[in-house]
Structures are given as structure tokens and as C-alpha cells.
Amino acid sequence: MDDTPDYTLEIQIATRFLPEESAPEDDRYVFAYTIRIRNLGQRAAQLLDRHWVITDGNGHVEEVRGEGVVGEQPRIEPGDQFTYTSGAVLETAVGTMEGSYGMVGDDGTRFDAPIPPFTLAVPRTLH
């Protein structure tokens, strides 16, 4: 018998600073992040919504909730993955993001897939 859980998602994140869209003199720092969601479980699952907690270097916290990601609510089959790129604007050169995806499995099971914390930082601002 296979002991793989029905619903297991692996979430990987890559970030980059967008200097051409930023204006540090106006406290505007723009970042892009690319997220890959890989279904390691036994069943397909659909991403319904997202919840982000974005914290800038001053400790200001913004929560964002919405349907899907980049206008999509992807259904991810076992062994498949979904990758997308989005962005965030901060008032500081460094910040963090974390959150969760609201998912539903093919059998109607609803679950949250945690998005691990990651750092947004202008290059050479962190040691």
C-alpha cells in the first residue's frame, strides 16, 4: 500500500528586485516573485484562493486575500506543477511575505497549503 498522503504540495519561491520599476527616493521598492506549486500527493487539487501577509522593514503589515493567483484557479494533477510570477511593492528595501493557498481536492476536501516565509530584499542590503 502506498503511504503517500492524498494532498501534499511543495511550494518553491524565487524573488528578484525590479530596479527599473522602483523609486527608492519615493520609498517605492518593487519586487517580483515566482512560485512553483508541485503536487506530490495522490489526488488532484485546485487552488481556489490566496492569503498573503506582507511585512515591510518598518514592521508595517498588510494582509491580502483574493481568488486564485494571476487570474487563474489552477487544478494541479498528482506529479504536475503550476508556476506563476507576480509582484509586491514595499515602502522599504527589505520585507517578508508568507501565507497560504486555499485548496480543494477532487473529493471535496478543503485544506490550506502554507506558503513558507520568504524575504524580499534589494541586492546588497542584507548580509
GROMACS .gro file of N, CA and C in nm:
model
  381
    1MET      N    1   0.085  -0.119   0.000
    1MET     CA    2   0.000   0.000   0.000
    1MET      C    3   0.089   0.125   0.000
    2ASP      N    4   0.050   0.224  -0.077
    2ASP     CA    5   0.125   0.348  -0.087
    2ASP      C    6   0.087   0.439   0.030
    3ASP      N    7   0.186   0.487   0.104
    3ASP     CA    8   0.160   0.573   0.220
    3ASP      C    9   0.164   0.721   0.186
    4THR      N   10   0.174   0.756   0.058
    4THR     CA   11   0.176   0.896   0.019
    4THR      C   12   0.043   0.961   0.056
    5PRO      N   13   0.046   1.075   0.125
    5PRO     CA   14  -0.079   1.143   0.159
    5PRO      C   15  -0.156   1.184   0.032
    6ASP      N   16  -0.289   1.194   0.048
    6ASP     CA   17  -0.372   1.237  -0.064
    6ASP      C   18  -0.331   1.375  -0.113
    7TYR      N   19  -0.307   1.467  -0.018
    7TYR     CA   20  -0.279   1.606  -0.054
    7TYR      C   21  -0.149   1.653   0.007
    8THR      N   22  -0.046   1.667  -0.079
    8THR     CA   23   0.082   1.719  -0.037
    8THR      C   24   0.133   1.811  -0.148
    9LEU      N   25   0.155   1.937  -0.113
    9LEU     CA   26   0.206   2.032  -0.210
    9LEU      C   27   0.343   2.082  -0.168
   10GLU      N   28   0.433   2.093  -0.265
   10GLU     CA   29   0.564   2.152  -0.242
   10GLU      C   30   0.561   2.291  -0.306
   11ILE      N   31   0.599   2.392  -0.228
   11ILE     CA   32   0.597   2.530  -0.277
   11ILE      C   33   0.738   2.585  -0.273
   12GLN      N   34   0.788   2.627  -0.391
   12GLN     CA   35   0.921   2.686  -0.402
   12GLN      C   36   0.908   2.829  -0.453
   13ILE      N   37   0.992   2.918  -0.399
   13ILE     CA   38   0.981   3.060  -0.430
   13ILE      C   39   1.117   3.116  -0.472
   14ALA      N   40   1.117   3.198  -0.577
   14ALA     CA   41   1.235   3.274  -0.619
   14ALA      C   42   1.192   3.420  -0.629
   15THR      N   43   1.276   3.511  -0.580
   15THR     CA   44   1.242   3.653  -0.581
   15THR      C   45   1.348   3.733  -0.656
   16ARG      N   46   1.307   3.851  -0.701
   16ARG     CA   47   1.405   3.943  -0.759
   16ARG      C   48   1.354   4.086  -0.744
   17PHE      N   49   1.448   4.177  -0.728
   17PHE     CA   50   1.421   4.320  -0.717
   17PHE      C   51   1.409   4.377  -0.858
   18LEU      N   52   1.314   4.468  -0.878
   18LEU     CA   53   1.294   4.531  -1.008
   18LEU      C   54   1.334   4.679  -1.000
   19PRO      N   55   1.463   4.709  -1.020
   19PRO     CA   56   1.508   4.848  -1.005
   19PRO      C   57   1.443   4.942  -1.104
   20GLU      N   58   1.412   4.892  -1.224
   20GLU     CA   59   1.353   4.978  -1.327
   20GLU      C   60   1.212   5.025  -1.293
   21GLU      N   61   1.144   4.955  -1.202
   21GLU     CA   62   1.009   4.994  -1.161
   21GLU      C   63   1.006   5.057  -1.023
   22SER      N   64   1.121   5.061  -0.957
   22SER     CA   65   1.130   5.113  -0.822
   22SER      C   66   1.170   5.260  -0.823
   23ALA      N   67   1.139   5.327  -0.712
   23ALA     CA   68   1.178   5.467  -0.692
   23ALA      C   69   1.216   5.483  -0.545
   24PRO      N   70   1.339   5.443  -0.509
   24PRO     CA   71   1.378   5.449  -0.368
   24PRO      C   72   1.362   5.587  -0.305
   25GLU      N   73   1.382   5.692  -0.385
   25GLU     CA   74   1.365   5.828  -0.331
   25GLU      C   75   1.221   5.856  -0.289
   26ASP      N   76   1.127   5.776  -0.340
   26ASP     CA   77   0.985   5.788  -0.303
   26ASP      C   78   0.939   5.671  -0.216
   27ASP      N   79   1.035   5.599  -0.159
   27ASP     CA   80   1.004   5.481  -0.075
   27ASP      C   81   0.918   5.380  -0.151
   28ARG      N   82   0.958   5.351  -0.272
   28ARG     CA   83   0.887   5.254  -0.356
   28ARG      C   84   0.987   5.150  -0.406
   29TYR      N   85   0.971   5.028  -0.357
   29TYR     CA   86   1.059   4.917  -0.393
   29TYR      C   87   0.971   4.806  -0.450
   30VAL      N   88   0.997   4.771  -0.576
   30VAL     CA   89   0.913   4.674  -0.645
   30VAL      C   90   0.989   4.542  -0.661
   31PHE      N   91   0.920   4.434  -0.626
   31PHE     CA   92   0.979   4.300  -0.632
   31PHE      C   93   0.889   4.208  -0.713
   32ALA      N   94   0.951   4.113  -0.780
   32ALA     CA   95   0.878   4.005  -0.846
   32ALA      C   96   0.908   3.877  -0.770
   33TYR      N   97   0.810   3.789  -0.766
   33TYR     CA   98   0.834   3.657  -0.708
   33TYR      C   99   0.771   3.552  -0.799
   34THR      N  100   0.844   3.444  -0.817
   34THR     CA  101   0.795   3.332  -0.897
   34THR      C  102   0.774   3.214  -0.803
   35ILE      N  103   0.655   3.157  -0.809
   35ILE     CA  104   0.621   3.046  -0.721
   35ILE      C  105   0.588   2.923  -0.805
   36ARG      N  106   0.647   2.812  -0.763
   36ARG     CA  107   0.617   2.683  -0.825
   36ARG      C  108   0.546   2.597  -0.722
   37ILE      N  109   0.427   2.551  -0.758
   37ILE     CA  110   0.347   2.464  -0.672
   37ILE      C  111   0.348   2.327  -0.736
   38ARG      N  112   0.405   2.230  -0.666
   38ARG     CA  113   0.414   2.095  -0.720
   38ARG      C  114   0.327   2.002  -0.635
   39ASN      N  115   0.246   1.922  -0.701
   39ASN     CA  116   0.157   1.828  -0.633
   39ASN      C  117   0.231   1.696  -0.612
   40LEU      N  118   0.268   1.669  -0.487
   40LEU     CA  119   0.337   1.546  -0.453
   40LEU      C  120   0.241   1.441  -0.396
   41GLY      N  121   0.113   1.475  -0.390
   41GLY     CA  122   0.015   1.386  -0.330
   41GLY      C  123  -0.044   1.286  -0.428
   42GLN      N  124  -0.146   1.214  -0.379
   42GLN     CA  125  -0.214   1.109  -0.456
   42GLN      C  126  -0.329   1.162  -0.541
   43ARG      N  127  -0.383   1.281  -0.505
   43ARG     CA  128  -0.503   1.332  -0.571
   43ARG      C  129  -0.480   1.472  -0.628
   44ALA      N  130  -0.558   1.503  -0.731
   44ALA     CA  131  -0.554   1.638  -0.787
   44ALA      C  132  -0.617   1.735  -0.688
   45ALA      N  133  -0.573   1.861  -0.695
   45ALA     CA  134  -0.627   1.965  -0.609
   45ALA      C  135  -0.631   2.096  -0.688
   46GLN      N  136  -0.732   2.177  -0.658
   46GLN     CA  137  -0.747   2.306  -0.725
   46GLN      C  138  -0.722   2.419  -0.626
   47LEU      N  139  -0.646   2.518  -0.671
   47LEU     CA  140  -0.619   2.637  -0.591
   47LEU      C  141  -0.738   2.732  -0.607
   48LEU      N  142  -0.806   2.761  -0.497
   48LEU     CA  143  -0.923   2.848  -0.502
   48LEU      C  144  -0.890   2.993  -0.467
   49ASP      N  145  -0.809   3.012  -0.363
   49ASP     CA  146  -0.781   3.148  -0.317
   49ASP      C  147  -0.645   3.155  -0.251
   50ARG      N  148  -0.607   3.279  -0.218
   50ARG     CA  149  -0.477   3.303  -0.157
   50ARG      C  150  -0.492   3.400  -0.040
   51HIS      N  151  -0.402   3.387   0.055
   51HIS     CA  152  -0.394   3.478   0.169
   51HIS      C  153  -0.247   3.511   0.191
   52TRP      N  154  -0.213   3.638   0.179
   52TRP     CA  155  -0.075   3.683   0.198
   52TRP      C  156  -0.066   3.771   0.321
   53VAL      N  157   0.046   3.760   0.393
   53VAL     CA  158   0.083   3.853   0.499
   53VAL      C  159   0.217   3.913   0.455
   54ILE      N  160   0.214   4.042   0.425
   54ILE     CA  161   0.332   4.111   0.373
   54ILE      C  162   0.378   4.210   0.480
   55THR      N  163   0.504   4.199   0.520
   55THR     CA  164   0.558   4.285   0.626
   55THR      C  165   0.679   4.359   0.570
   56ASP      N  166   0.678   4.493   0.582
   56ASP     CA  167   0.793   4.568   0.532
   56ASP      C  168   0.896   4.586   0.644
   57GLY      N  169   1.007   4.651   0.612
   57GLY     CA  170   1.116   4.668   0.707
   57GLY      C  171   1.083   4.755   0.825
   58ASN      N  172   0.974   4.830   0.818
   58ASN     CA  173   0.929   4.913   0.930
   58ASN      C  174   0.831   4.839   1.020
   59GLY      N  175   0.802   4.713   0.985
   59GLY     CA  176   0.706   4.636   1.065
   59GLY      C  177   0.562   4.656   1.024
   60HIS      N  178   0.537   4.733   0.918
   60HIS     CA  179   0.401   4.754   0.869
   60HIS      C  180   0.353   4.625   0.803
   61VAL      N  181   0.236   4.577   0.845
   61VAL     CA  182   0.182   4.450   0.794
   61VAL      C  183   0.059   4.477   0.708
   62GLU      N  184   0.057   4.414   0.592
   62GLU     CA  185  -0.058   4.422   0.502
   62GLU      C  186  -0.103   4.279   0.473
   63GLU      N  187  -0.233   4.256   0.487
   63GLU     CA  188  -0.288   4.125   0.453
   63GLU      C  189  -0.365   4.138   0.322
   64VAL      N  190  -0.344   4.040   0.234
   64VAL     CA  191  -0.410   4.040   0.104
   64VAL      C  192  -0.481   3.906   0.087
   65ARG      N  193  -0.607   3.912   0.052
   65ARG     CA  194  -0.684   3.790   0.024
   65ARG      C  195  -0.749   3.807  -0.112
   66GLY      N  196  -0.759   3.697  -0.186
   66GLY     CA  197  -0.823   3.706  -0.317
   66GLY      C  198  -0.842   3.569  -0.377
   67GLU      N  199  -0.920   3.568  -0.484
   67GLU     CA  200  -0.944   3.444  -0.556
   67GLU      C  201  -0.825   3.409  -0.642
   68GLY      N  202  -0.789   3.282  -0.645
   68GLY     CA  203  -0.687   3.232  -0.735
   68GLY      C  204  -0.555   3.306  -0.728
   69VAL      N  205  -0.476   3.289  -0.832
   69VAL     CA  206  -0.348   3.358  -0.848
   69VAL      C  207  -0.337   3.401  -0.994
   70VAL      N  208  -0.292   3.521  -1.017
   70VAL     CA  209  -0.278   3.581  -1.151
   70VAL      C  210  -0.398   3.549  -1.240
   71GLY      N  211  -0.518   3.562  -1.184
   71GLY     CA  212  -0.640   3.542  -1.261
   71GLY      C  213  -0.676   3.397  -1.290
   72GLU      N  214  -0.607   3.304  -1.227
   72GLU     CA  215  -0.633   3.162  -1.252
   72GLU      C  216  -0.663   3.089  -1.121
   73GLN      N  217  -0.737   2.980  -1.134
   73GLN     CA  218  -0.760   2.886  -1.024
   73GLN      C  219  -0.718   2.748  -1.074
   74PRO      N  220  -0.587   2.726  -1.079
   74PRO     CA  221  -0.536   2.605  -1.144
   74PRO      C  222  -0.570   2.476  -1.069
   75ARG      N  223  -0.596   2.374  -1.147
   75ARG     CA  224  -0.613   2.238  -1.094
   75ARG      C  225  -0.482   2.166  -1.123
   76ILE      N  226  -0.421   2.110  -1.018
   76ILE     CA  227  -0.289   2.051  -1.031
   76ILE      C  228  -0.300   1.900  -1.007
   77GLU      N  229  -0.269   1.825  -1.111
   77GLU     CA  230  -0.274   1.679  -1.103
   77GLU      C  231  -0.155   1.626  -1.023
   78PRO      N  232  -0.167   1.506  -0.966
   78PRO     CA  233  -0.053   1.445  -0.898
   78PRO      C  234   0.068   1.439  -0.992
   79GLY      N  235   0.183   1.482  -0.943
   79GLY     CA  236   0.304   1.482  -1.023
   79GLY      C  237   0.322   1.604  -1.110
   80ASP      N  238   0.218   1.685  -1.126
   80ASP     CA  239   0.227   1.806  -1.207
   80ASP      C  240   0.262   1.926  -1.120
   81GLN      N  241   0.286   2.039  -1.189
   81GLN     CA  242   0.316   2.162  -1.117
   81GLN      C  243   0.254   2.280  -1.189
   82PHE      N  244   0.239   2.390  -1.114
   82PHE     CA  245   0.190   2.515  -1.169
   82PHE      C  246   0.287   2.623  -1.124
   83THR      N  247   0.333   2.704  -1.219
   83THR     CA  248   0.428   2.811  -1.188
   83THR      C  249   0.370   2.943  -1.234
   84TYR      N  250   0.385   3.045  -1.149
   84TYR     CA  251   0.339   3.179  -1.187
   84TYR      C  252   0.432   3.284  -1.127
   85THR      N  253   0.427   3.403  -1.186
   85THR     CA  254   0.504   3.516  -1.135
   85THR      C  255   0.410   3.631  -1.105
   86SER      N  256   0.432   3.694  -0.991
   86SER     CA  257   0.353   3.809  -0.951
   86SER      C  258   0.447   3.910  -0.886
   87GLY      N  259   0.393   4.011  -0.821
   87GLY     CA  260   0.479   4.114  -0.764
   87GLY      C  261   0.425   4.175  -0.638
   88ALA      N  262   0.512   4.249  -0.571
   88ALA     CA  263   0.477   4.321  -0.449
   88ALA      C  264   0.552   4.452  -0.448
   89VAL      N  265   0.489   4.553  -0.390
   89VAL     CA  266   0.551   4.685  -0.375
   89VAL      C  267   0.563   4.714  -0.226
   90LEU      N  268   0.685   4.746  -0.183
   90LEU     CA  269   0.710   4.779  -0.043
   90LEU      C  270   0.758   4.923  -0.030
   91GLU      N  271   0.746   4.979   0.091
   91GLU     CA  272   0.798   5.112   0.119
   91GLU      C  273   0.941   5.106   0.171
   92THR      N  274   0.994   4.984   0.191
   92THR     CA  275   1.129   4.967   0.242
   92THR      C  276   1.207   4.872   0.150
   93ALA      N  277   1.339   4.874   0.165
   93ALA     CA  278   1.425   4.793   0.079
   93ALA      C  279   1.423   4.644   0.115
   94VAL      N  280   1.366   4.611   0.230
   94VAL     CA  281   1.360   4.473   0.276
   94VAL      C  282   1.222   4.446   0.335
   95GLY      N  283   1.171   4.326   0.311
   95GLY     CA  284   1.045   4.284   0.370
   95GLY      C  285   1.030   4.134   0.360
   96THR      N  286   0.918   4.085   0.410
   96THR     CA  287   0.891   3.941   0.403
   96THR      C  288   0.747   3.918   0.358
   97MET      N  289   0.726   3.800   0.302
   97MET     CA  290   0.592   3.756   0.265
   97MET      C  291   0.575   3.612   0.313
   98GLU      N  292   0.453   3.577   0.348
   98GLU     CA  293   0.416   3.441   0.380
   98GLU      C  294   0.265   3.432   0.369
   99GLY      N  295   0.211   3.311   0.372
   99GLY     CA  296   0.067   3.300   0.363
   99GLY      C  297   0.021   3.158   0.340
  100SER      N  298  -0.088   3.147   0.264
  100SER     CA  299  -0.142   3.014   0.235
  100SER      C  300  -0.231   3.020   0.112
  101TYR      N  301  -0.245   2.904   0.051
  101TYR     CA  302  -0.339   2.886  -0.059
  101TYR      C  303  -0.456   2.804  -0.006
  102GLY      N  304  -0.576   2.848  -0.037
  102GLY     CA  305  -0.695   2.769  -0.006
  102GLY      C  306  -0.718   2.672  -0.121
  103MET      N  307  -0.719   2.544  -0.088
  103MET     CA  308  -0.726   2.439  -0.190
  103MET      C  309  -0.852   2.354  -0.170
  104VAL      N  310  -0.894   2.289  -0.277
  104VAL     CA  311  -0.999   2.187  -0.267
  104VAL      C  312  -0.955   2.067  -0.351
  105GLY      N  313  -0.968   1.949  -0.289
  105GLY     CA  314  -0.932   1.827  -0.358
  105GLY      C  315  -1.047   1.775  -0.442
  106ASP      N  316  -1.016   1.680  -0.528
  106ASP     CA  317  -1.118   1.621  -0.614
  106ASP      C  318  -1.232   1.556  -0.537
  107ASP      N  319  -1.204   1.514  -0.413
  107ASP     CA  320  -1.309   1.452  -0.332
  107ASP      C  321  -1.384   1.553  -0.246
  108GLY      N  322  -1.357   1.684  -0.268
  108GLY     CA  323  -1.425   1.789  -0.192
  108GLY      C  324  -1.353   1.832  -0.067
  109THR      N  325  -1.243   1.765  -0.033
  109THR     CA  326  -1.166   1.803   0.086
  109THR      C  327  -1.107   1.941   0.068
  110ARG      N  328  -1.133   2.029   0.165
  110ARG     CA  329  -1.074   2.163   0.163
  110ARG      C  330  -0.955   2.165   0.259
  111PHE      N  331  -0.847   2.228   0.215
  111PHE     CA  332  -0.729   2.238   0.301
  111PHE      C  333  -0.649   2.362   0.263
  112ASP      N  334  -0.568   2.408   0.357
  112ASP     CA  335  -0.479   2.520   0.332
  112ASP      C  336  -0.339   2.467   0.307
  113ALA      N  337  -0.276   2.518   0.203
  113ALA     CA  338  -0.136   2.486   0.174
  113ALA      C  339  -0.052   2.604   0.219
  114PRO      N  340   0.030   2.587   0.325
  114PRO     CA  341   0.109   2.700   0.374
  114PRO      C  342   0.216   2.743   0.276
  115ILE      N  343   0.232   2.873   0.263
  115ILE     CA  344   0.340   2.931   0.182
  115ILE      C  345   0.448   2.974   0.281
  116PRO      N  346   0.565   2.913   0.276
  116PRO     CA  347   0.668   2.945   0.376
  116PRO      C  348   0.714   3.090   0.363
  117PRO      N  349   0.758   3.150   0.474
  117PRO     CA  350   0.806   3.288   0.468
  117PRO      C  351   0.925   3.301   0.373
  118PHE      N  352   0.927   3.412   0.301
  118PHE     CA  353   1.043   3.441   0.216
  118PHE      C  354   1.072   3.590   0.222
  119THR      N  355   1.196   3.624   0.190
  119THR     CA  356   1.243   3.762   0.202
  119THR      C  357   1.245   3.831   0.067
  120LEU      N  358   1.202   3.955   0.068
  120LEU     CA  359   1.216   4.045  -0.047
  120LEU      C  360   1.322   4.146  -0.007
  121ALA      N  361   1.429   4.158  -0.084
  121ALA     CA  362   1.537   4.249  -0.045
  121ALA      C  363   1.609   4.303  -0.168
  122VAL      N  364   1.638   4.431  -0.162
  122VAL     CA  365   1.723   4.492  -0.264
  122VAL      C  366   1.860   4.428  -0.249
  123PRO      N  367   1.924   4.390  -0.361
  123PRO     CA  368   2.057   4.327  -0.351
  123PRO      C  369   2.155   4.411  -0.267
  124ARG      N  370   2.235   4.341  -0.190
  124ARG     CA  371   2.339   4.400  -0.106
  124ARG      C  372   2.284   4.482   0.010
  125THR      N  373   2.156   4.460   0.049
  125THR     CA  374   2.104   4.528   0.168
  125THR      C  375   2.105   4.437   0.289
  126LEU      N  376   2.117   4.306   0.267
  126LEU     CA  377   2.127   4.209   0.377
  126LEU      C  378   2.264   4.146   0.374
  127HIS      N  379   2.313   4.107   0.490
  127HIS     CA  380   2.445   4.044   0.498
  127HIS      C  381   2.432   3.895   0.480
   0.00000   0.00000   0.00000
